[in-house]
PDB file of C-alpha atoms in Angstrom:
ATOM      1  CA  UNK A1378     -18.267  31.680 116.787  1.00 51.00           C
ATOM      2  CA  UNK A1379     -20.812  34.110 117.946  1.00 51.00           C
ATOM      3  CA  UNK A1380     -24.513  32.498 118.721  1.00 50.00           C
ATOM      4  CA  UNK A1381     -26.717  35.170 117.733  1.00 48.00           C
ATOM      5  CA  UNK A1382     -29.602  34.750 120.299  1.00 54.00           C
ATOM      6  CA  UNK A1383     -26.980  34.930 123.390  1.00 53.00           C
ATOM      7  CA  UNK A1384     -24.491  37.218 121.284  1.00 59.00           C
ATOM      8  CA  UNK A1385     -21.459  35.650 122.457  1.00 67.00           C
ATOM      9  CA  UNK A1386     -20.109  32.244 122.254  1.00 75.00           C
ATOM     10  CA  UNK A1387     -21.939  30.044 124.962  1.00 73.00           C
ATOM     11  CA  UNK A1388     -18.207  28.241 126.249  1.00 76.00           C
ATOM     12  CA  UNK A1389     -16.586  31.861 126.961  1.00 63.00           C
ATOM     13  CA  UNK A1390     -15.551  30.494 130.200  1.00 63.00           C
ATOM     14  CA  UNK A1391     -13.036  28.219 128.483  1.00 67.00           C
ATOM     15  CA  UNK A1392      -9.472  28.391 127.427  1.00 78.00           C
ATOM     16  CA  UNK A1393      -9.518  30.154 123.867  1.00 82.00           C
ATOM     17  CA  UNK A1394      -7.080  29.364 120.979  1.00 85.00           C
ATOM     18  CA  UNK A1395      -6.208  31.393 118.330  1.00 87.00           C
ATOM     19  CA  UNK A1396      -7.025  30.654 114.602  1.00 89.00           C
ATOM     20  CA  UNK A1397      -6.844  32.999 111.267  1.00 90.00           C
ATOM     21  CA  UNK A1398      -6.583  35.770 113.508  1.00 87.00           C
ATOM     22  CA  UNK A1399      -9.408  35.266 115.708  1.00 85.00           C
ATOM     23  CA  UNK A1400      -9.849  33.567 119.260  1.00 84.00           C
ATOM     24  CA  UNK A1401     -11.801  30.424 119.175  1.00 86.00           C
ATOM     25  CA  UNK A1402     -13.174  28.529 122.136  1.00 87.00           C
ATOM     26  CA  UNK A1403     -12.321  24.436 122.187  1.00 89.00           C
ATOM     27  CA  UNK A1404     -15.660  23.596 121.041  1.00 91.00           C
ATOM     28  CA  UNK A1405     -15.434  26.401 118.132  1.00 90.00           C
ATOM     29  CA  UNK A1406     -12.038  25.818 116.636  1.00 91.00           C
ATOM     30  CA  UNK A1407     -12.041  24.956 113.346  1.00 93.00           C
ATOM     31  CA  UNK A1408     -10.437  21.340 112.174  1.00 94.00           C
ATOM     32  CA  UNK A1409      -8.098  23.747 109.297  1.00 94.00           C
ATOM     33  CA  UNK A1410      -7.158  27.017 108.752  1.00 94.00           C
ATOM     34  CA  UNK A1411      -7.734  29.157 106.276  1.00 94.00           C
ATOM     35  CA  UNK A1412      -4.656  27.509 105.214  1.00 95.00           C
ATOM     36  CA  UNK A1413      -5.207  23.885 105.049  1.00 94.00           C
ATOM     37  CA  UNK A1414      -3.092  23.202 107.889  1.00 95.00           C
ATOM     38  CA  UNK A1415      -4.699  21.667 111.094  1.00 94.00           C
ATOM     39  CA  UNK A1416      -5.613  23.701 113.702  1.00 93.00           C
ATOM     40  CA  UNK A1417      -5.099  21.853 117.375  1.00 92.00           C
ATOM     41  CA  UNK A1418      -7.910  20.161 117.034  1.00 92.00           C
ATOM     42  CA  UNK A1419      -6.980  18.871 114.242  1.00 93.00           C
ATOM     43  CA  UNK A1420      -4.327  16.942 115.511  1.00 93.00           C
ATOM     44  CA  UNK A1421      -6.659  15.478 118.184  1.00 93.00           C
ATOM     45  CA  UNK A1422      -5.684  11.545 119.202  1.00 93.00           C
ATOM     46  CA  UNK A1423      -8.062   9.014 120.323  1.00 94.00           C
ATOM     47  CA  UNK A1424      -7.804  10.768 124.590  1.00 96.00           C
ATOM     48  CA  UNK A1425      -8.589  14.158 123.194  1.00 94.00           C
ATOM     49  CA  UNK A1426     -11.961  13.052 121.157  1.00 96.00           C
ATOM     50  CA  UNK A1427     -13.415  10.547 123.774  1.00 96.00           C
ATOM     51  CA  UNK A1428     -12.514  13.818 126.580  1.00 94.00           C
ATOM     52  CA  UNK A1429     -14.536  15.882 123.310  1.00 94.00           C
ATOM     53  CA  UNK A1430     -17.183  13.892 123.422  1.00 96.00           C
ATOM     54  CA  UNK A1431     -17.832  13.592 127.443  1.00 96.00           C
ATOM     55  CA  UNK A1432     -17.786  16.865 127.879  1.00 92.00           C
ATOM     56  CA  UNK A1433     -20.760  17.634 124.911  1.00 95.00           C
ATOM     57  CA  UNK A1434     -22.433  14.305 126.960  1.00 96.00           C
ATOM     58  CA  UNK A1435     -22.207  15.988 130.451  1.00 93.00           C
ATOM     59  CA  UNK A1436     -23.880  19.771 128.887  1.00 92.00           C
ATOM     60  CA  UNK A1437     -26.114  17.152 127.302  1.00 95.00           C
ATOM     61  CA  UNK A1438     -27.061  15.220 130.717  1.00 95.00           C
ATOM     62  CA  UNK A1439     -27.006  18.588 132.673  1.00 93.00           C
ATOM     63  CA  UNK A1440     -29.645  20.514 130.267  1.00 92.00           C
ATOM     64  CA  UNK A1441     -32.263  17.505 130.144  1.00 94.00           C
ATOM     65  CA  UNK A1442     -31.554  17.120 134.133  1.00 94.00           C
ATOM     66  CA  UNK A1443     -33.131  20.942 134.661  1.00 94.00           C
ATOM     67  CA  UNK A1444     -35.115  20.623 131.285  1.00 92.00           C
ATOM     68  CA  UNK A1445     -33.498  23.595 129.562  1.00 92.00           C
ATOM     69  CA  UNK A1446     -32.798  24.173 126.013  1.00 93.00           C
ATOM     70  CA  UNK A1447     -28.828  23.361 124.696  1.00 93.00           C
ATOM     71  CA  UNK A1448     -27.613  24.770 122.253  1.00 92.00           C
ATOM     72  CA  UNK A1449     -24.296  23.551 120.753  1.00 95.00           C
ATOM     73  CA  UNK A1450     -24.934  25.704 117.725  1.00 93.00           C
ATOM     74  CA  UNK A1451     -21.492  26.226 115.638  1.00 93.00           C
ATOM     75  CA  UNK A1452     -19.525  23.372 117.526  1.00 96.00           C
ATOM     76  CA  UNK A1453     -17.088  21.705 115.444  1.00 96.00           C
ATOM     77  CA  UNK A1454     -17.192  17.120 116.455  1.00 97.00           C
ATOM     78  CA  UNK A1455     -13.847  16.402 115.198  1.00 97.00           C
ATOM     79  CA  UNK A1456     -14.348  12.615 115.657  1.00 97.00           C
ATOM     80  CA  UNK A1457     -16.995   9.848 115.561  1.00 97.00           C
ATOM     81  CA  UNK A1458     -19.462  10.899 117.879  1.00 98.00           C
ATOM     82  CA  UNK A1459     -22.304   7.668 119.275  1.00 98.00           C
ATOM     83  CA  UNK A1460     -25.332   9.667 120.730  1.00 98.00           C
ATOM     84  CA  UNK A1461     -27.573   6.499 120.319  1.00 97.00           C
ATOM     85  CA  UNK A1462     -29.893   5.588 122.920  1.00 97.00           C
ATOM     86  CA  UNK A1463     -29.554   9.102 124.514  1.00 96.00           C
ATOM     87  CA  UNK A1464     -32.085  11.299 125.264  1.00 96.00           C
ATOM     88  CA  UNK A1465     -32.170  15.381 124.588  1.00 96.00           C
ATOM     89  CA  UNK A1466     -33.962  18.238 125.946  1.00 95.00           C
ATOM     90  CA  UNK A1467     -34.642  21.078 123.098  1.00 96.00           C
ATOM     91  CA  UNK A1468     -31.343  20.998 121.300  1.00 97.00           C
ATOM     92  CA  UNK A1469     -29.754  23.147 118.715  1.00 96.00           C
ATOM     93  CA  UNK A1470     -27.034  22.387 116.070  1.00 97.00           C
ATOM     94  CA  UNK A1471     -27.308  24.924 114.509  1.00 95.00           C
ATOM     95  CA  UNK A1472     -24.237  25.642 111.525  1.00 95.00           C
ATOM     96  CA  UNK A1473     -22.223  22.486 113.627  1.00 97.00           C
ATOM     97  CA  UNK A1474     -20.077  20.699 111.574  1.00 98.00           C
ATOM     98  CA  UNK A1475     -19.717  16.261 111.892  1.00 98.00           C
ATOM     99  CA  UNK A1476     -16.458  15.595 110.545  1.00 96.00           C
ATOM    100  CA  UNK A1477     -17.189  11.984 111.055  1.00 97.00           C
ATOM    101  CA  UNK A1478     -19.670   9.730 111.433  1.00 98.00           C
ATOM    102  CA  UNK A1479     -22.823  10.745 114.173  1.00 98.00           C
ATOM    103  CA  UNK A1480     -24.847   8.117 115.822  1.00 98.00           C
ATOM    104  CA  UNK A1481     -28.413   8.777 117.013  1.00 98.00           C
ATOM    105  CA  UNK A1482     -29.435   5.824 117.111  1.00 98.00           C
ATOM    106  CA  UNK A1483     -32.604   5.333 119.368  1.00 97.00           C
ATOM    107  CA  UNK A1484     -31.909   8.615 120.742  1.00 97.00           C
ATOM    108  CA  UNK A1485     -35.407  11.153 122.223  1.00 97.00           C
ATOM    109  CA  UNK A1486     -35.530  14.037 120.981  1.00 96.00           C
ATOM    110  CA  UNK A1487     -37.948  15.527 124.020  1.00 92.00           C
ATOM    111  CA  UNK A1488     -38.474  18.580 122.485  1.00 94.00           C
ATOM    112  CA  UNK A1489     -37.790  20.470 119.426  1.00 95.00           C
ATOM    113  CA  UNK A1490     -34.689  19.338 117.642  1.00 97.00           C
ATOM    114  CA  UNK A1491     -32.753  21.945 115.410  1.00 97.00           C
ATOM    115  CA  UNK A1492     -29.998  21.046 112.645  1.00 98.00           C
ATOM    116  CA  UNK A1493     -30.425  23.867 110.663  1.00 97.00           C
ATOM    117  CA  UNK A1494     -27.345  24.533 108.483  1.00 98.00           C
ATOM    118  CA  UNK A1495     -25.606  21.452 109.908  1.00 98.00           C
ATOM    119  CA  UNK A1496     -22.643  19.495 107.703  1.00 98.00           C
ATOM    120  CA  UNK A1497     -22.500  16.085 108.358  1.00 98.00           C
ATOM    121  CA  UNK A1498     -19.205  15.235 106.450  1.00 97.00           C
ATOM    122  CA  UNK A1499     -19.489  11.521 107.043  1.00 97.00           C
ATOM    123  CA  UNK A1500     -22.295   9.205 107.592  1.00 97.00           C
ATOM    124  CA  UNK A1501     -25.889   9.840 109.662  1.00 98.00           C
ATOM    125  CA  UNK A1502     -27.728   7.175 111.577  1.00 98.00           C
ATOM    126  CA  UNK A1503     -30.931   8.694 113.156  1.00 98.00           C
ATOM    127  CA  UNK A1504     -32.647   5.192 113.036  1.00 98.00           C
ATOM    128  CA  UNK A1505     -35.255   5.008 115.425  1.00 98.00           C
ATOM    129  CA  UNK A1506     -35.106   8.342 116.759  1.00 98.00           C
ATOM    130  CA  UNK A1507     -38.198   9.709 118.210  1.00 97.00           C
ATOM    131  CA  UNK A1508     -38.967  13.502 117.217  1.00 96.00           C
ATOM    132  CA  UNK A1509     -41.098  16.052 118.255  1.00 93.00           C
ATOM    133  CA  UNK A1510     -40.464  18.904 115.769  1.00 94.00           C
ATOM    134  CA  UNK A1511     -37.486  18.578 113.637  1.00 95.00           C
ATOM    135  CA  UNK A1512     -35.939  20.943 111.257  1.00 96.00           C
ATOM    136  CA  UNK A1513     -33.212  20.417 109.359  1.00 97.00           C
ATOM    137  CA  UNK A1514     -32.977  23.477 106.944  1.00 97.00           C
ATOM    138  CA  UNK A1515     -29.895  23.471 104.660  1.00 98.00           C
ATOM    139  CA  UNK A1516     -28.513  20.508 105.904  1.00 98.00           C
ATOM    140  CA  UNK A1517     -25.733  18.886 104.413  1.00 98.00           C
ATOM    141  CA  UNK A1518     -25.806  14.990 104.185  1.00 98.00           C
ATOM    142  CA  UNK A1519     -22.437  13.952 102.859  1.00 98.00           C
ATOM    143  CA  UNK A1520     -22.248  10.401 103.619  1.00 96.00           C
ATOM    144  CA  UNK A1521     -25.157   8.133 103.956  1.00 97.00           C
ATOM    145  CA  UNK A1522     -27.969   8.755 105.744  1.00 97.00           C
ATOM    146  CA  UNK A1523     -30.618   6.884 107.754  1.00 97.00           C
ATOM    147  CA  UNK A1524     -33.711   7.493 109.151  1.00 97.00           C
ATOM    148  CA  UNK A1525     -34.850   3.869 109.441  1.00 97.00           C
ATOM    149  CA  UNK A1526     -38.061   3.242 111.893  1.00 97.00           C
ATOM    150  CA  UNK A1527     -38.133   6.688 112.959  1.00 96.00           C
ATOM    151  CA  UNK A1528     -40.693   8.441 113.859  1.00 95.00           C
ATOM    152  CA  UNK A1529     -41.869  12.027 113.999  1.00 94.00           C
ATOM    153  CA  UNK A1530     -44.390  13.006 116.433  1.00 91.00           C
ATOM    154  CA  UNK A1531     -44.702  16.354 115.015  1.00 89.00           C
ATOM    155  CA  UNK A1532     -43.159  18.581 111.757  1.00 88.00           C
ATOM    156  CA  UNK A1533     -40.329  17.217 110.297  1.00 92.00           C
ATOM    157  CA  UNK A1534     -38.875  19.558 107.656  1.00 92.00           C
ATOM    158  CA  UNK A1535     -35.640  19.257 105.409  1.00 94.00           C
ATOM    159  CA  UNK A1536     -35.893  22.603 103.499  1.00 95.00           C
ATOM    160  CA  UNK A1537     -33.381  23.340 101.416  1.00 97.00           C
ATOM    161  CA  UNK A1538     -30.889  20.316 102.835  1.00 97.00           C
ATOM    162  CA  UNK A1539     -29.425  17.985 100.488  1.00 97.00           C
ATOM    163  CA  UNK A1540     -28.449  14.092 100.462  1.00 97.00           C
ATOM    164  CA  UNK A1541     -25.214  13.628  98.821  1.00 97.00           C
ATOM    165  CA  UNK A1542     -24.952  10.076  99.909  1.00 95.00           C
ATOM    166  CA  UNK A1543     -27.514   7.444 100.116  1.00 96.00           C
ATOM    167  CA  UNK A1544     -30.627   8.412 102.225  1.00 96.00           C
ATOM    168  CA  UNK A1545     -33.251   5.859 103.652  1.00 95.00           C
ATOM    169  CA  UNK A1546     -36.339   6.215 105.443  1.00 94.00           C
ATOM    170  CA  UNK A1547     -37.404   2.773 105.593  1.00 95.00           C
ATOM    171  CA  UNK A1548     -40.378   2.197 108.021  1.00 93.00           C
ATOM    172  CA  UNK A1549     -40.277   5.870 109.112  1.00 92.00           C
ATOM    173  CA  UNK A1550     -43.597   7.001 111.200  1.00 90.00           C
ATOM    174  CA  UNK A1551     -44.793  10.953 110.327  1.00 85.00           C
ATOM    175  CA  UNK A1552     -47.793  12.317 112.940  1.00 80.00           C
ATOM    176  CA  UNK A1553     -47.619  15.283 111.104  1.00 68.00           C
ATOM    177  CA  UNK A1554     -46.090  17.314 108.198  1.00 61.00           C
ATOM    178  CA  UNK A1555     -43.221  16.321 106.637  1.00 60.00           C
ATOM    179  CA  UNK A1556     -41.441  18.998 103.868  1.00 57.00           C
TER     180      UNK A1556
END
């Protein structure tokens, strides 16, 4: 995976694996190949995911620590991932891929917040989030999806993204412009 703004993958500095013909950082590598067959990630256990996960929590931690923008655009969460109650500097997610279930429970958003193209394959809790701007264009919401008692200080748009699964707003607050 290429991110287009930096024009080369943002992990280069780790260990690469090869996939379909093509080297793929950790955070990159697809679940399958073109094949079906799982990739090494795919055959993650329980150690691998929770060592996953607190490594996306540390570049997480580190960017809001020197307020910069992190962007885990094209990174591939093979397991359930619980980012509730944490809080984000700018973030982008862009054309990531859930495979399960992702947790933002009470997480801050401090700045914009970017799932454009995103595929969550399982459910979505975002319930009582806090947004600034958030766009989610052509997002995929497989499994069901919650934005209970959320609330959106500024734009919220969902252009072109589609709820395959249940999706509830329930007691969501909009400052602004929602599409």
């Amino acid at each position: 995976y290429t991110d287009l703004e930096l024009n080369r993958c943002q992990f280069s500095e780790t260990n690469t694996f090869k996939c379909d013909g093509k080297q793929w950082c950790i955070y990159h590598l697809p679940m399958f190949d073109q094949k079906g067959e799982r990739t090494k990630k795919g055959h993650y256990i329980e150690k691998e995911l929770v060592q996953f996960n607190d490594t996306i929590f540390r570049l997480i931690d580190g960017a809001k620590n020197i307020n910069v923008a992190l962007r885990l655009n094209g990174v591939v969460f093979p397991g359930i991932i619980d980012f509730s109650n944490k809080e984000f500097p700018e973030i982008f997610f862009n054309d990531a891929i859930f495979y399960k279930s992702a947790d933002f429970t009470g997480t801050k958003f401090n700045d914009d917040a970017i799932f454009n193209h995103v595929l969550f394959n399982d459910k979505s809790w975002f319930d009582m989030a806090e947004f600034n701007v958030a766009l989610f264009y052509g997002t995929v919401f497989n499994g069901d999806t919650r934005f209970k008692e959320a609330h959106f200080n500024d734009a919220v748009i969902f252009k072109n993204s589609r709820f395959n699964g249940k999706a509830l707003f329930d007691g969501s607050e909009y400052s602004s412009q929602f599409k």
